[in-house]
mmCIF file of C-alpha atoms in Angstrom:
data_model
loop_
_atom_site.group_PDB
_atom_site.id
_atom_site.type_symbol
_atom_site.label_atom_id
_atom_site.label_comp_id
_atom_site.label_asym_id
_atom_site.label_seq_id
_atom_site.Cartn_x
_atom_site.Cartn_y
_atom_site.Cartn_z
ATOM 1 C CA MET E 1395 1.757 -11.289 27.677
ATOM 2 C CA ASN E 1396 -1.850 -9.799 26.547
ATOM 3 C CA LYS E 1397 -4.424 -12.210 26.062
ATOM 4 C CA TYR E 1398 -5.694 -11.091 22.601
ATOM 5 C CA MET E 1399 -1.799 -10.670 21.395
ATOM 6 C CA PHE E 1400 -1.467 -14.511 22.993
ATOM 7 C CA VAL E 1401 -4.461 -15.173 20.625
ATOM 8 C CA ALA E 1402 -2.866 -13.453 17.530
ATOM 9 C CA ILE E 1403 0.291 -15.376 18.262
ATOM 10 C CA GLU E 1404 -1.271 -18.715 18.124
ATOM 11 C CA GLU E 1405 -3.181 -17.755 14.360
ATOM 12 C CA ALA E 1406 0.226 -16.858 13.222
ATOM 13 C CA GLN E 1407 1.573 -20.137 14.595
ATOM 14 C CA TYR E 1408 -1.049 -22.130 12.963
ATOM 15 C CA GLY E 1409 -0.412 -20.278 9.738
ATOM 16 C CA ILE E 1410 3.059 -21.134 9.558
ATOM 17 C CA ARG E 1411 3.067 -24.745 11.162
ATOM 18 C CA ASN E 1412 0.569 -25.730 8.400
ATOM 19 C CA LYS E 1413 2.436 -23.468 5.467
ATOM 20 C CA GLU E 1414 -0.468 -21.075 4.722
ATOM 21 C CA GLY E 1415 1.928 -17.925 4.988
ATOM 22 C CA GLY E 1416 4.280 -15.382 6.750
ATOM 23 C CA PRO E 1417 4.310 -15.177 10.617
ATOM 24 C CA PHE E 1418 1.580 -12.634 10.996
ATOM 25 C CA GLY E 1419 -1.499 -13.512 12.997
ATOM 26 C CA ALA E 1420 -4.658 -11.155 14.106
ATOM 27 C CA VAL E 1421 -7.364 -10.549 15.987
ATOM 28 C CA VAL E 1422 -10.087 -8.077 16.400
ATOM 29 C CA VAL E 1423 -11.559 -7.282 19.804
ATOM 30 C CA LYS E 1424 -15.057 -5.320 20.626
ATOM 31 C CA ASP E 1425 -16.167 -4.928 24.158
ATOM 32 C CA GLY E 1426 -13.415 -7.306 25.398
ATOM 33 C CA LYS E 1427 -14.660 -10.259 23.341
ATOM 34 C CA ILE E 1428 -12.934 -11.449 19.982
ATOM 35 C CA VAL E 1429 -15.113 -11.038 17.016
ATOM 36 C CA GLY E 1430 -12.812 -11.955 14.472
ATOM 37 C CA ARG E 1431 -9.416 -13.745 13.926
ATOM 38 C CA GLY E 1432 -7.034 -14.586 11.005
ATOM 39 C CA HIS E 1433 -3.613 -15.476 10.049
ATOM 40 C CA ASN E 1434 -1.491 -14.930 6.991
ATOM 41 C CA ARG E 1435 -3.203 -17.146 4.101
ATOM 42 C CA VAL E 1436 -1.269 -15.912 1.005
ATOM 43 C CA LEU E 1437 0.506 -18.980 0.164
ATOM 44 C CA LEU E 1438 -2.586 -21.291 0.839
ATOM 45 C CA LYS E 1439 -5.245 -19.048 -0.899
ATOM 46 C CA LYS E 1440 -2.124 -17.956 -3.671
ATOM 47 C CA ASN E 1441 -3.458 -14.578 -2.802
ATOM 48 C CA PRO E 1442 -1.154 -11.651 -2.162
ATOM 49 C CA THR E 1443 -4.001 -9.723 -0.244
ATOM 50 C CA CYS E 1444 -4.834 -12.727 2.281
ATOM 51 C CA HIS E 1445 -2.832 -11.236 5.047
ATOM 52 C CA GLY E 1446 -3.584 -11.827 8.866
ATOM 53 C CA GLU E 1447 -5.211 -8.236 9.389
ATOM 54 C CA VAL E 1448 -7.403 -8.271 6.650
ATOM 55 C CA GLU E 1449 -8.404 -12.161 7.142
ATOM 56 C CA ALA E 1450 -9.336 -10.962 10.655
ATOM 57 C CA ILE E 1451 -11.364 -7.976 9.388
ATOM 58 C CA THR E 1452 -13.209 -10.488 7.204
ATOM 59 C CA ASP E 1453 -14.105 -12.717 9.906
ATOM 60 C CA ALA E 1454 -15.192 -10.116 12.214
ATOM 61 C CA CYS E 1455 -17.585 -8.487 9.668
ATOM 62 C CA LYS E 1456 -18.721 -11.804 9.051
ATOM 63 C CA ASN E 1457 -19.391 -12.487 12.732
ATOM 64 C CA LEU E 1458 -20.919 -9.171 13.195
ATOM 65 C CA ASP E 1459 -22.764 -8.650 9.982
ATOM 66 C CA THR E 1460 -21.347 -5.292 9.169
ATOM 67 C CA PHE E 1461 -18.505 -3.413 7.049
ATOM 68 C CA ASP E 1462 -18.472 -1.219 10.083
ATOM 69 C CA LEU E 1463 -16.381 -2.166 12.726
ATOM 70 C CA SER E 1464 -16.590 0.916 14.663
ATOM 71 C CA GLY E 1465 -15.621 0.406 18.866
ATOM 72 C CA CYS E 1466 -13.009 -2.440 17.491
ATOM 73 C CA GLU E 1467 -9.370 -2.640 17.827
ATOM 74 C CA ILE E 1468 -7.073 -5.282 16.359
ATOM 75 C CA TYR E 1469 -3.997 -6.904 17.735
ATOM 76 C CA THR E 1470 -1.433 -8.118 15.057
ATOM 77 C CA THR E 1471 1.612 -9.550 15.456
ATOM 78 C CA GLY E 1472 3.269 -7.522 13.327
ATOM 79 C CA GLU E 1473 3.208 -3.957 12.404
ATOM 80 C CA PRO E 1474 0.418 -3.530 9.398
ATOM 81 C CA CYS E 1475 1.649 -2.954 5.934
ATOM 82 C CA PRO E 1476 -0.125 0.107 3.862
ATOM 83 C CA MET E 1477 -2.743 -2.363 2.358
ATOM 84 C CA CYS E 1478 -3.364 -3.763 5.766
ATOM 85 C CA TYR E 1479 -3.609 -0.540 7.481
ATOM 86 C CA GLY E 1480 -5.998 0.899 4.828
ATOM 87 C CA ALA E 1481 -8.188 -2.002 5.481
ATOM 88 C CA ILE E 1482 -8.103 -1.106 9.334
ATOM 89 C CA LEU E 1483 -9.170 2.361 8.446
ATOM 90 C CA TRP E 1484 -12.002 1.627 5.867
ATOM 91 C CA ALA E 1485 -13.180 -0.678 8.567
ATOM 92 C CA ASN E 1486 -13.254 2.448 10.862
ATOM 93 C CA ILE E 1487 -11.120 0.322 13.644
ATOM 94 C CA GLU E 1488 -9.910 2.474 16.368
ATOM 95 C CA LYS E 1489 -6.739 1.152 17.781
ATOM 96 C CA ILE E 1490 -4.060 -0.945 16.617
ATOM 97 C CA TYR E 1491 -1.733 -3.280 18.906
ATOM 98 C CA TYR E 1492 1.242 -4.602 17.227
ATOM 99 C CA GLY E 1493 4.052 -6.490 18.181
ATOM 100 C CA CYS E 1494 7.029 -6.516 15.725
ATOM 101 C CA ASN E 1495 7.783 -3.169 13.726
ATOM 102 C CA ILE E 1496 8.431 -2.742 9.957
ATOM 103 C CA LEU E 1497 12.397 -3.076 10.563
ATOM 104 C CA ASP E 1498 11.764 -6.423 12.527
ATOM 105 C CA THR E 1499 9.494 -7.602 9.361
ATOM 106 C CA ASP E 1500 12.103 -6.455 6.977
ATOM 107 C CA ASN E 1501 14.965 -8.229 8.939
ATOM 108 C CA ILE E 1502 13.256 -11.465 8.574
ATOM 109 C CA GLY E 1503 12.635 -11.014 4.664
ATOM 110 C CA PHE E 1504 9.657 -9.143 4.020
ATOM 111 C CA ARG E 1505 9.534 -5.844 2.046
ATOM 112 C CA ASP E 1506 7.160 -3.879 3.526
ATOM 113 C CA ASP E 1507 9.064 -0.999 3.317
ATOM 114 C CA LYS E 1508 9.226 -0.903 -0.329
ATOM 115 C CA PHE E 1509 5.401 -0.192 -0.284
ATOM 116 C CA TYR E 1510 5.613 2.532 2.309
ATOM 117 C CA THR E 1511 8.089 4.306 -0.026
ATOM 118 C CA LEU E 1512 6.180 3.501 -3.129
ATOM 119 C CA SER E 1513 2.669 4.855 -1.472
ATOM 120 C CA LYS E 1514 4.407 8.449 -0.989
ATOM 121 C CA GLU E 1515 2.879 10.902 -3.458
ATOM 122 C CA GLU E 1516 6.087 11.508 -5.342
ATOM 123 C CA ASN E 1517 6.236 7.912 -6.119
ATOM 124 C CA LYS E 1518 2.589 7.137 -6.915
ATOM 125 C CA ARG E 1519 3.024 9.189 -10.028
ATOM 126 C CA LYS E 1520 5.514 7.071 -11.334
ATOM 127 C CA ILE E 1521 3.463 3.886 -11.446
ATOM 128 C CA SER E 1522 -0.405 5.306 -11.537
ATOM 129 C CA PHE E 1523 -1.850 7.215 -14.230
ATOM 130 C CA GLU E 1524 -5.547 9.183 -14.645
ATOM 131 C CA LEU E 1525 -7.593 7.453 -17.509
ATOM 132 C CA ASP E 1526 -11.163 8.079 -19.055
ATOM 133 C CA ARG E 1527 -11.777 10.669 -15.935
ATOM 134 C CA GLU E 1528 -14.881 12.223 -17.576
ATOM 135 C CA GLU E 1529 -16.603 8.764 -17.973
ATOM 136 C CA CYS E 1530 -15.824 7.745 -14.281
ATOM 137 C CA LEU E 1531 -17.286 10.924 -12.954
ATOM 138 C CA LYS E 1532 -20.567 10.069 -14.494
ATOM 139 C CA LEU E 1533 -20.267 6.799 -12.440
ATOM 140 C CA TYR E 1534 -19.433 8.983 -9.309
ATOM 141 C CA GLU E 1535 -22.740 11.127 -10.403
ATOM 142 C CA GLU E 1536 -24.874 8.161 -10.925
ATOM 143 C CA TYR E 1537 -23.772 6.809 -7.397
ATOM 144 C CA VAL E 1538 -24.578 10.105 -5.645
ATOM 145 C CA LYS E 1539 -28.006 10.113 -7.181
ATOM 146 C CA LEU E 1540 -28.627 6.700 -5.261
ATOM 147 C CA GLU E 1541 -30.685 6.591 -2.381
ATOM 148 C CA GLY E 1542 -29.905 4.980 1.056
ATOM 149 C CA ARG E 1543 -26.396 4.778 -0.385
ATOM 150 C CA ALA E 1544 -23.258 3.720 1.838
ATOM 151 C CA ASN E 1545 -20.835 5.816 2.090
ATOM 152 C CA TYR E 1546 -17.464 3.301 2.349
#
């Protein structure tokens, strides 16, 4: 067994045994060293965004004192949902290793596949609507004028 996946599994076990959330654990690795770890804490924090990958990314960013995790990879017990996949991309993590796939996750009662379906362009139009674009463009213009801004 891969040593990093082993730690991700231990994270997930801790979470489920303490009734903090589902069987999802993750570790972020840089240069062969674990720099972040996390497990699903949705139930504990009463927050649907506290997935294992997001918790591990948050921990890694805190430990490395940066929002940019370039040069890192993530090991996670389940294939990332669309939210976690987005977080991984925003963090600039370069490789994702996962244990169980989306069908495995669906088989134990999670609904990740629904979110993949809803995130398709033709379905986004059913639940999201453009509003006050001109006013929001002014905000964007203000941001672009700032010196030293970070593009993230």
